C-alpha atoms as an extended CHARMM CRD file, in Angstrom:
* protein
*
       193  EXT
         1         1  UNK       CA            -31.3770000000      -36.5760000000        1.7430000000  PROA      1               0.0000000000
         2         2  UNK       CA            -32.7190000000      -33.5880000000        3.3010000000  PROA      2               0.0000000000
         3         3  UNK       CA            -31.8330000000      -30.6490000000        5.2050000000  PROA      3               0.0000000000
         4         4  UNK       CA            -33.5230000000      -30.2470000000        8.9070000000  PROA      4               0.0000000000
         5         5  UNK       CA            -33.7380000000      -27.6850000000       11.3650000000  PROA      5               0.0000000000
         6         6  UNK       CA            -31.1280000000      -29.2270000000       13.6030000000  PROA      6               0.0000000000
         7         7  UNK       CA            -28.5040000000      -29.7810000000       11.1740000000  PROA      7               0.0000000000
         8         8  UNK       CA            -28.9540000000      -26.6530000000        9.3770000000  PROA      8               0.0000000000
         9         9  UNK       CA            -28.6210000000      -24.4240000000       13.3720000000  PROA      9               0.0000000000
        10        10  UNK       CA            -25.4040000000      -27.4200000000       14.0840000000  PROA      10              0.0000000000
        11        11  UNK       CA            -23.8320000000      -26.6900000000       10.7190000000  PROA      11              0.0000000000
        12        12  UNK       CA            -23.8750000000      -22.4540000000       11.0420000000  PROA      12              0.0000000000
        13        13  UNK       CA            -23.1920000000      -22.5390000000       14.4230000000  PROA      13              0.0000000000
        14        14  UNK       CA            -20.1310000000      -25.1690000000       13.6020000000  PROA      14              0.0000000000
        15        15  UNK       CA            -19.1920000000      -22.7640000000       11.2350000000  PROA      15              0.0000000000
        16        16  UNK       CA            -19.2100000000      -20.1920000000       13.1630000000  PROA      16              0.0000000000
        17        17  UNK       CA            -17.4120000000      -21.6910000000       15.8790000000  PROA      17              0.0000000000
        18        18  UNK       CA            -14.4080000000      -22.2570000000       13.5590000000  PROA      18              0.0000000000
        19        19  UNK       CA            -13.2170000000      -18.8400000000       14.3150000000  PROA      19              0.0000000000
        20        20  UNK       CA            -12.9960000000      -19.1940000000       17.7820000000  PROA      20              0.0000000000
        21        21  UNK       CA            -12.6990000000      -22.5520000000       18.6920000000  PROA      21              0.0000000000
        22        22  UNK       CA            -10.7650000000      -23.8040000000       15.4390000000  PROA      22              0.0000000000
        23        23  UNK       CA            -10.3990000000      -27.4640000000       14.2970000000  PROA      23              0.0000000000
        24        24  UNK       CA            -12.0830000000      -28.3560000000       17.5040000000  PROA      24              0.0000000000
        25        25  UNK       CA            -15.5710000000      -26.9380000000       16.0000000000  PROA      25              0.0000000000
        26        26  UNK       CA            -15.2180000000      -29.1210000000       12.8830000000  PROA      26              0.0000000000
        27        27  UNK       CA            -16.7730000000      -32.2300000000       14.8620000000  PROA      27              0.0000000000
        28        28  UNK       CA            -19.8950000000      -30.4810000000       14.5670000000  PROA      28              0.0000000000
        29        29  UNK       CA            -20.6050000000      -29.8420000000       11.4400000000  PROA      29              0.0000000000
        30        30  UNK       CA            -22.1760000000      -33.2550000000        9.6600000000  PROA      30              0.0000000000
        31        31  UNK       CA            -18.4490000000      -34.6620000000        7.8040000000  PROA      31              0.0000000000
        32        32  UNK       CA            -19.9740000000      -37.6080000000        5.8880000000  PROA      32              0.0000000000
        33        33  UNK       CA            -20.5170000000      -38.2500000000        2.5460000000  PROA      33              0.0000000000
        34        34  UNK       CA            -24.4770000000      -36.8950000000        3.3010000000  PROA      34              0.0000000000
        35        35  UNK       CA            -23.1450000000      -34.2440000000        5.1390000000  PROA      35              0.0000000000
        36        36  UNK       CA            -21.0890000000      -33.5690000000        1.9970000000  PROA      36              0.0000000000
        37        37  UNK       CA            -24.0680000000      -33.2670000000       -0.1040000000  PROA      37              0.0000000000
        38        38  UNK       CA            -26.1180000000      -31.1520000000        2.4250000000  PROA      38              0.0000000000
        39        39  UNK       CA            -23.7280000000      -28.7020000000        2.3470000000  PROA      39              0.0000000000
        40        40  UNK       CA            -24.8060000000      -27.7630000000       -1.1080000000  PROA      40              0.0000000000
        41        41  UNK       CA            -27.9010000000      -28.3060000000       -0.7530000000  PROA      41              0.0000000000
        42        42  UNK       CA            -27.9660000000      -25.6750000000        2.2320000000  PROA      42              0.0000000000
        43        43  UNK       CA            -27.1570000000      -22.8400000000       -0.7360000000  PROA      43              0.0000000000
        44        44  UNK       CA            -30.9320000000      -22.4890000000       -0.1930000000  PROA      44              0.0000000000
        45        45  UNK       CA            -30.5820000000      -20.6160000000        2.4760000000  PROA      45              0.0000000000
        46        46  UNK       CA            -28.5920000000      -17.8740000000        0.7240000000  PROA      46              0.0000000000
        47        47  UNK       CA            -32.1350000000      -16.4260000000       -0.2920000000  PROA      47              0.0000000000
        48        48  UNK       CA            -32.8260000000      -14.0050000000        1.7190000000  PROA      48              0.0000000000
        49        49  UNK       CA            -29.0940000000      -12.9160000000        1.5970000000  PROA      49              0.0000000000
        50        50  UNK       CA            -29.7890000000      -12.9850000000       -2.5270000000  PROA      50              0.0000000000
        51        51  UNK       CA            -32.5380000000      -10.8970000000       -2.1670000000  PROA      51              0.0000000000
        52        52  UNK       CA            -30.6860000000       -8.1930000000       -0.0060000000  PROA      52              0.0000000000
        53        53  UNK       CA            -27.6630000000       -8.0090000000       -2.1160000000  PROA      53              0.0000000000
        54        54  UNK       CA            -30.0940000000       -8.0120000000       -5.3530000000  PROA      54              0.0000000000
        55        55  UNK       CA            -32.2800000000       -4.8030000000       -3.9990000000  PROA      55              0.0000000000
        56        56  UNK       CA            -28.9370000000       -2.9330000000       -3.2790000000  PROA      56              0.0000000000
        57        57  UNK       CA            -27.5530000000       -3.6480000000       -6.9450000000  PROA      57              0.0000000000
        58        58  UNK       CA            -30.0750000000       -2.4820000000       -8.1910000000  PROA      58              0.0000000000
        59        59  UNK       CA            -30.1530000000        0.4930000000       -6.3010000000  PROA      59              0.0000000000
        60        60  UNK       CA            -26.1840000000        0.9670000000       -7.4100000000  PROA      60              0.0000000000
        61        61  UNK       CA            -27.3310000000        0.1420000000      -11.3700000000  PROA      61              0.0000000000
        62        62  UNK       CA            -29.4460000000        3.2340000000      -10.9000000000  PROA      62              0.0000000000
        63        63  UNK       CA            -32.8290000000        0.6880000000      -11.2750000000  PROA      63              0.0000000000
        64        64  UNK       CA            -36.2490000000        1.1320000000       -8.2850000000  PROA      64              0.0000000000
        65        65  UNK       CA            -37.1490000000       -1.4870000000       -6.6630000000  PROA      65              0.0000000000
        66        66  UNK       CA            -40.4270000000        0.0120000000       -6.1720000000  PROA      66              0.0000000000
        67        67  UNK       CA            -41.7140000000       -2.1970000000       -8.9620000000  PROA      67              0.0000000000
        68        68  UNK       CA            -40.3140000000       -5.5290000000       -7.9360000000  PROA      68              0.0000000000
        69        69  UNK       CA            -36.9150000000       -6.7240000000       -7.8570000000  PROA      69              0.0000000000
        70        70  UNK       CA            -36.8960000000       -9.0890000000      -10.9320000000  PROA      70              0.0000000000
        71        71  UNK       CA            -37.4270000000       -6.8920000000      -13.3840000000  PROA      71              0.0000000000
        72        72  UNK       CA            -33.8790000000       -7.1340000000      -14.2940000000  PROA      72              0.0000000000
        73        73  UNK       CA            -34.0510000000      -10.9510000000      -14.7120000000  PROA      73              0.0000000000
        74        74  UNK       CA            -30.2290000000      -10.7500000000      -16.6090000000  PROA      74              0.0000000000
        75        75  UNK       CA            -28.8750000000       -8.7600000000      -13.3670000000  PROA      75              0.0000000000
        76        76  UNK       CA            -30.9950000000      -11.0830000000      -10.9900000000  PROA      76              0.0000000000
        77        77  UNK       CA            -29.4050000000      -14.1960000000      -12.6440000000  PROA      77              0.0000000000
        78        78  UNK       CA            -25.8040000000      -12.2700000000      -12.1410000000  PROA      78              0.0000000000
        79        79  UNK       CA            -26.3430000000      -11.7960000000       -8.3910000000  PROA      79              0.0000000000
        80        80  UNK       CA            -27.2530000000      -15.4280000000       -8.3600000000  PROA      80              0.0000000000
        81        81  UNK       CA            -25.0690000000      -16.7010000000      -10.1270000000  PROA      81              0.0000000000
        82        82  UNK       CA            -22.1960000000      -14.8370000000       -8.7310000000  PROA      82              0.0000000000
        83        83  UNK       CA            -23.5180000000      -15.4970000000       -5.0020000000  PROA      83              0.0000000000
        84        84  UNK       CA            -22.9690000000      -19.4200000000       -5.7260000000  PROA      84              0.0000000000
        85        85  UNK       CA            -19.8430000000      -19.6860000000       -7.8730000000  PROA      85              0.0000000000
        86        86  UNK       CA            -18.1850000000      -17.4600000000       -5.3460000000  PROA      86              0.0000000000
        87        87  UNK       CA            -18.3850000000      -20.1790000000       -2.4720000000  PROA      87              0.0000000000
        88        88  UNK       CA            -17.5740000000      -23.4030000000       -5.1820000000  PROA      88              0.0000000000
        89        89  UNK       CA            -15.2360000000      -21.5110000000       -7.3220000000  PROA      89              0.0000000000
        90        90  UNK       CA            -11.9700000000      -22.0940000000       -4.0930000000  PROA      90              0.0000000000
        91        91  UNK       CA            -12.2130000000      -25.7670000000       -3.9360000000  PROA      91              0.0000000000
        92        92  UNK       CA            -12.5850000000      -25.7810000000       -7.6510000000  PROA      92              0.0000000000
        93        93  UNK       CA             -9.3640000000      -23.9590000000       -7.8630000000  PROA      93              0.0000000000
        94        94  UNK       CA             -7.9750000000      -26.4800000000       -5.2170000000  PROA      94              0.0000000000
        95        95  UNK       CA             -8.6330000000      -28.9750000000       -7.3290000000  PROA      95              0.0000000000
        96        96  UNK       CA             -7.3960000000      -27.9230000000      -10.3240000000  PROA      96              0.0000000000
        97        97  UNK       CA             -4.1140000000      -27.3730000000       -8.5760000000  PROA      97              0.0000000000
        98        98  UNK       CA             -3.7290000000      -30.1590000000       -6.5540000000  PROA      98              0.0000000000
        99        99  UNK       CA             -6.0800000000      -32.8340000000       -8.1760000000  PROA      99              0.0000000000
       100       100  UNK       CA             -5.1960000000      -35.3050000000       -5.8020000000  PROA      100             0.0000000000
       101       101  UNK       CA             -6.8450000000      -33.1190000000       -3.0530000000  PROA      101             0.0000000000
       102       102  UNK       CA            -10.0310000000      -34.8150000000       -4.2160000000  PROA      102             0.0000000000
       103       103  UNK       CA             -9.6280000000      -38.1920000000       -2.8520000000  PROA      103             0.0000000000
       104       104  UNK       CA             -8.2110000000      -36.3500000000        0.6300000000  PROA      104             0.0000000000
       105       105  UNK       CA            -10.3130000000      -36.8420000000        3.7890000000  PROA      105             0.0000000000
       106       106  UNK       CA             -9.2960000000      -33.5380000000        4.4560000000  PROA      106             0.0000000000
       107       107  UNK       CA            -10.1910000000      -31.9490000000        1.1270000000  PROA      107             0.0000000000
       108       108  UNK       CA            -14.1720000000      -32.7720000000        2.4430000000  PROA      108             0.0000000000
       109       109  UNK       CA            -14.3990000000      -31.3190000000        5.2110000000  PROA      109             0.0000000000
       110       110  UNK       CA            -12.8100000000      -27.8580000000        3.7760000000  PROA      110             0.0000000000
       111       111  UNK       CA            -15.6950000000      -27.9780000000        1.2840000000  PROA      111             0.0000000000
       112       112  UNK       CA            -17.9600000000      -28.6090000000        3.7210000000  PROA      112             0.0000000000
       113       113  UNK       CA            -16.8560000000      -26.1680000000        6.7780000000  PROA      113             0.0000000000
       114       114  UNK       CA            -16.3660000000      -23.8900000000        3.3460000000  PROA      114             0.0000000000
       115       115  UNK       CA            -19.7270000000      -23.9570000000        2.0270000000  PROA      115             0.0000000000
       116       116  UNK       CA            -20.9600000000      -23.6340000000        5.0530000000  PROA      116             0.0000000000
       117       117  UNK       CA            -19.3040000000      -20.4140000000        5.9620000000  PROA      117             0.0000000000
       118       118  UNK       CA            -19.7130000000      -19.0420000000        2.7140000000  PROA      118             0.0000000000
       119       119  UNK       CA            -23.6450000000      -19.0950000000        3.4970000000  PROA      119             0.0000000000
       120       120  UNK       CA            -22.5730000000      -17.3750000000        6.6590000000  PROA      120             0.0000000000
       121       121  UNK       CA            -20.3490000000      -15.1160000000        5.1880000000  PROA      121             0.0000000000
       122       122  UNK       CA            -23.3040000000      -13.7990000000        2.2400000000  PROA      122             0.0000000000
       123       123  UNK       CA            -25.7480000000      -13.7270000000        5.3930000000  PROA      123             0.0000000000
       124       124  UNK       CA            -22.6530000000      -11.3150000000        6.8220000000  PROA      124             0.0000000000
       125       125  UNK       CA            -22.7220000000       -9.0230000000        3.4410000000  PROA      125             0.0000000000
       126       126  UNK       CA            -26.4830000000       -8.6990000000        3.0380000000  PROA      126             0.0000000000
       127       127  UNK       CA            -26.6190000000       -6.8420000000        5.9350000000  PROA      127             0.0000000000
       128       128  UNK       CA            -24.8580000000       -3.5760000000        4.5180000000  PROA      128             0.0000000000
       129       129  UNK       CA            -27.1120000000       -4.3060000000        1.0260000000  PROA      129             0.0000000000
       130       130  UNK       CA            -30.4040000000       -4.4350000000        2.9570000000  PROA      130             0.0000000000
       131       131  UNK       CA            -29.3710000000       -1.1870000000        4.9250000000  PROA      131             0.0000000000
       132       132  UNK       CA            -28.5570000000        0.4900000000        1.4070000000  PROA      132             0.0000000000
       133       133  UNK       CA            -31.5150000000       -1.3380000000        0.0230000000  PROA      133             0.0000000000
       134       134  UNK       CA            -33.6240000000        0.6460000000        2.2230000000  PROA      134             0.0000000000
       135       135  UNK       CA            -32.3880000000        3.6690000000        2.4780000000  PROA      135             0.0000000000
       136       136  UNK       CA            -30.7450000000        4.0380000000        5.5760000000  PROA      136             0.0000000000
       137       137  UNK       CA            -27.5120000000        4.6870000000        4.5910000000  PROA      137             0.0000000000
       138       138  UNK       CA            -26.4750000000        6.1700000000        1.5120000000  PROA      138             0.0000000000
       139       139  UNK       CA            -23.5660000000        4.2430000000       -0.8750000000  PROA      139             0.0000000000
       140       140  UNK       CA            -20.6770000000        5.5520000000        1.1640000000  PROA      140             0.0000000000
       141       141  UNK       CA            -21.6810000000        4.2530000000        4.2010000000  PROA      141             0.0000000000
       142       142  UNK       CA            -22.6690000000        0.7760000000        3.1180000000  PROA      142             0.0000000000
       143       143  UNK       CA            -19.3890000000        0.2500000000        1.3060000000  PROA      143             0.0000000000
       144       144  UNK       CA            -17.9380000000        1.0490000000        5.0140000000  PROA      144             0.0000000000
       145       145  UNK       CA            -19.8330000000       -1.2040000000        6.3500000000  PROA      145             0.0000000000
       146       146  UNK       CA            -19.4230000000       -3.6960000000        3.6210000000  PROA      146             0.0000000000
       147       147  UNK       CA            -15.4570000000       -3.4430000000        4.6590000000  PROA      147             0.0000000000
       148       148  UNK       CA            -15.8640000000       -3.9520000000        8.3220000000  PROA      148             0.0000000000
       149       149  UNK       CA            -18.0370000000       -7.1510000000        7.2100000000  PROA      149             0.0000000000
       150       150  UNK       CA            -15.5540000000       -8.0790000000        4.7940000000  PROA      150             0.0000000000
       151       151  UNK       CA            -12.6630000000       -8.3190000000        7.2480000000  PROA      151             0.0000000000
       152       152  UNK       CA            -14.7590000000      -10.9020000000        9.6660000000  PROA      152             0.0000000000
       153       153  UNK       CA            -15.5410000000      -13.2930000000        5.8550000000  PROA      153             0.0000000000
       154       154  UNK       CA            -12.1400000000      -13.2660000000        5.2460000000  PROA      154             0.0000000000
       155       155  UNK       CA            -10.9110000000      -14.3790000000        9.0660000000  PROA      155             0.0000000000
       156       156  UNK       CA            -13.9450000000      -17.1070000000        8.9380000000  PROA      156             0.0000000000
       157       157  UNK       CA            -12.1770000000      -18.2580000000        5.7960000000  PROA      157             0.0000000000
       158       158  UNK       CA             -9.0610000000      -18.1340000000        7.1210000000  PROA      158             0.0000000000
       159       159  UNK       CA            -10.0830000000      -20.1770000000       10.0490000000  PROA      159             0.0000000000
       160       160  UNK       CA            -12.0770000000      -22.3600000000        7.6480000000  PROA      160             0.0000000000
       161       161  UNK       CA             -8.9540000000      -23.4230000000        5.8580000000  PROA      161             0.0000000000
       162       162  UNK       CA             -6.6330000000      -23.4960000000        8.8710000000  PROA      162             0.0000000000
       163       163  UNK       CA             -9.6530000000      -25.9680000000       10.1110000000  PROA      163             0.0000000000
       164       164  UNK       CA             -9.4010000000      -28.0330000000        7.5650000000  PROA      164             0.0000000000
       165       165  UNK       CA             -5.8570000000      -28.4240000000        6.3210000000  PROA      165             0.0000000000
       166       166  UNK       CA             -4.3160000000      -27.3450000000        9.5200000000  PROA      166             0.0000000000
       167       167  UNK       CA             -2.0490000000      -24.4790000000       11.2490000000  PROA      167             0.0000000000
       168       168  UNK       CA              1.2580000000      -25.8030000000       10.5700000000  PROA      168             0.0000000000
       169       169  UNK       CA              1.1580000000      -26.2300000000        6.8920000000  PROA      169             0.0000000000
       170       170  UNK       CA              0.7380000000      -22.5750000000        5.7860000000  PROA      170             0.0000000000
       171       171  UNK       CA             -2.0090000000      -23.2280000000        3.4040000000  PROA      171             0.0000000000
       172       172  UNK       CA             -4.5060000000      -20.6970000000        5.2440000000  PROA      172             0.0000000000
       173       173  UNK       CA             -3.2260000000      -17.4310000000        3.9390000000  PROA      173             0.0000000000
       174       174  UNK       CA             -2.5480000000      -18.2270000000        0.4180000000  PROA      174             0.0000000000
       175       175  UNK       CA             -6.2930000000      -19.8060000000        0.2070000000  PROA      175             0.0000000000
       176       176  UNK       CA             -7.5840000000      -16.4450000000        1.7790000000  PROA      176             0.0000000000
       177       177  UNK       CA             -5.7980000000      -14.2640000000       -1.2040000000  PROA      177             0.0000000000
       178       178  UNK       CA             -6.9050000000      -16.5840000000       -3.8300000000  PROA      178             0.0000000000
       179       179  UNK       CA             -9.9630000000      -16.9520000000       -3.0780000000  PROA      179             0.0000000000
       180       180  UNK       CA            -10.4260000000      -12.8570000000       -2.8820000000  PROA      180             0.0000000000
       181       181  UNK       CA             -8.7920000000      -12.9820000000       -6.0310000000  PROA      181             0.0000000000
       182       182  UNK       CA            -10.9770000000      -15.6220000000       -7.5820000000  PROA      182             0.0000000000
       183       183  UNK       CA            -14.5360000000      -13.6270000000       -5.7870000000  PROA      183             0.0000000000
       184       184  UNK       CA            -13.1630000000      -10.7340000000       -7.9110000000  PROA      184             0.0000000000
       185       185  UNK       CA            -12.9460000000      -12.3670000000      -10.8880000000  PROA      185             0.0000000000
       186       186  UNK       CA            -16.3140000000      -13.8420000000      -10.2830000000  PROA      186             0.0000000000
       187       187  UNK       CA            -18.3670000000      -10.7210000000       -9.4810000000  PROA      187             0.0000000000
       188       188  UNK       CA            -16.1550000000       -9.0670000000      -12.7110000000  PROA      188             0.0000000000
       189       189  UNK       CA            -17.0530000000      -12.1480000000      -15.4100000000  PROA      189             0.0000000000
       190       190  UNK       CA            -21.0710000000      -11.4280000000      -13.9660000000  PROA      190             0.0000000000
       191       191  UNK       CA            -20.7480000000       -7.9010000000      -14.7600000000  PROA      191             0.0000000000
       192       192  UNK       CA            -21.1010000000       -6.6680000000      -11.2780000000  PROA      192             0.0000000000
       193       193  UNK       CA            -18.0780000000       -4.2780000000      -11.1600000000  PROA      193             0.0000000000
């Protein structure tokens, strides 16, 4: 199992699609088991978001990056870290819930169309960090623009979960306030508040 060009462009542009085009856009992102399994494998591509969001932390921690950004290694394993139990900590949650949301068709292609927007959505908040991260714009102004990114993650997740489970079932909202809930509690446990 591997992850090619064509799937990887199909899957974030599926993804993407989900907020305009809704369950229609699910079709086509890979739903099979191997599609399944792709999806976490495509947490690769978070790395240049990583590396954004790690240069502006350390910026806000009061560290240079002049000498290299992993000279931190216990704050560069907390971005990490963070980064990917932020996109599997929601179905997690789902599952510990509803356990019998595991054997639901359904219940895959969320965690699919979810991991796939939650590498969509960190490409979203690097861009704030790497403007920080270089210096043009001061803390202030990134957190701004952190908050106007914010607001378009938290539609694609809305749309994610409407997707997925539906528009008539009410499930969307709820999902979107837990799982800011639950990305707080990550980024708080990893010391990043």
């Amino acid at each position: 199992m591997r992850l090619d060009a064509d799937d990887v462009a199909r899957s974030l542009r599926g993804s993407w699609r989900l907020m305009t085009k809704g369950a229609d856009a699910l079709p086509e992102l890979d739903l099979s088991r191997d599609g399944f399994w792709r999806s976490f494998l495509a947490f690769a591509l978070m790395l240049p978001a990583t590396v954004a969001m790690l240069a502006a932390m350390r910026l806000a921690t009061g560290l240079s990056n002049a000498g290299g950004l992993f000279g931190a290694p216990g704050l560069a394993l907390a971005v990490v870290g963070a980064l990917s139990l932020a996109i599997l900590v929601v179905p997690a949650f789902l599952i510990l819930i509803r356990p019998e949301l595991a054997q639901a068709p359904r219940f895959t292609s969320f965690v699919i169309a979810w991991n796939w927007a939650g590498i969509v959505s960190a490409s979203l908040m690097a861009v704030p960090a790497a403007v920080y991260a270089v210096g043009w714009a001061p803390a202030t102004l990134a957190l701004v623009q952190s908050a106007f990114f914010a607001a378009i993650v938290l539609r694609l997740r809305y749309c994610v979960a409407r997707a997925a489970f539906g528009a008539g079932n009410g499930i969307a909202l709820p999902l979107v306030i837990a799982s800011v809930v639950l990305d707080y509690g990550v980024v708080r446990a990893f010391g990043l508040i």
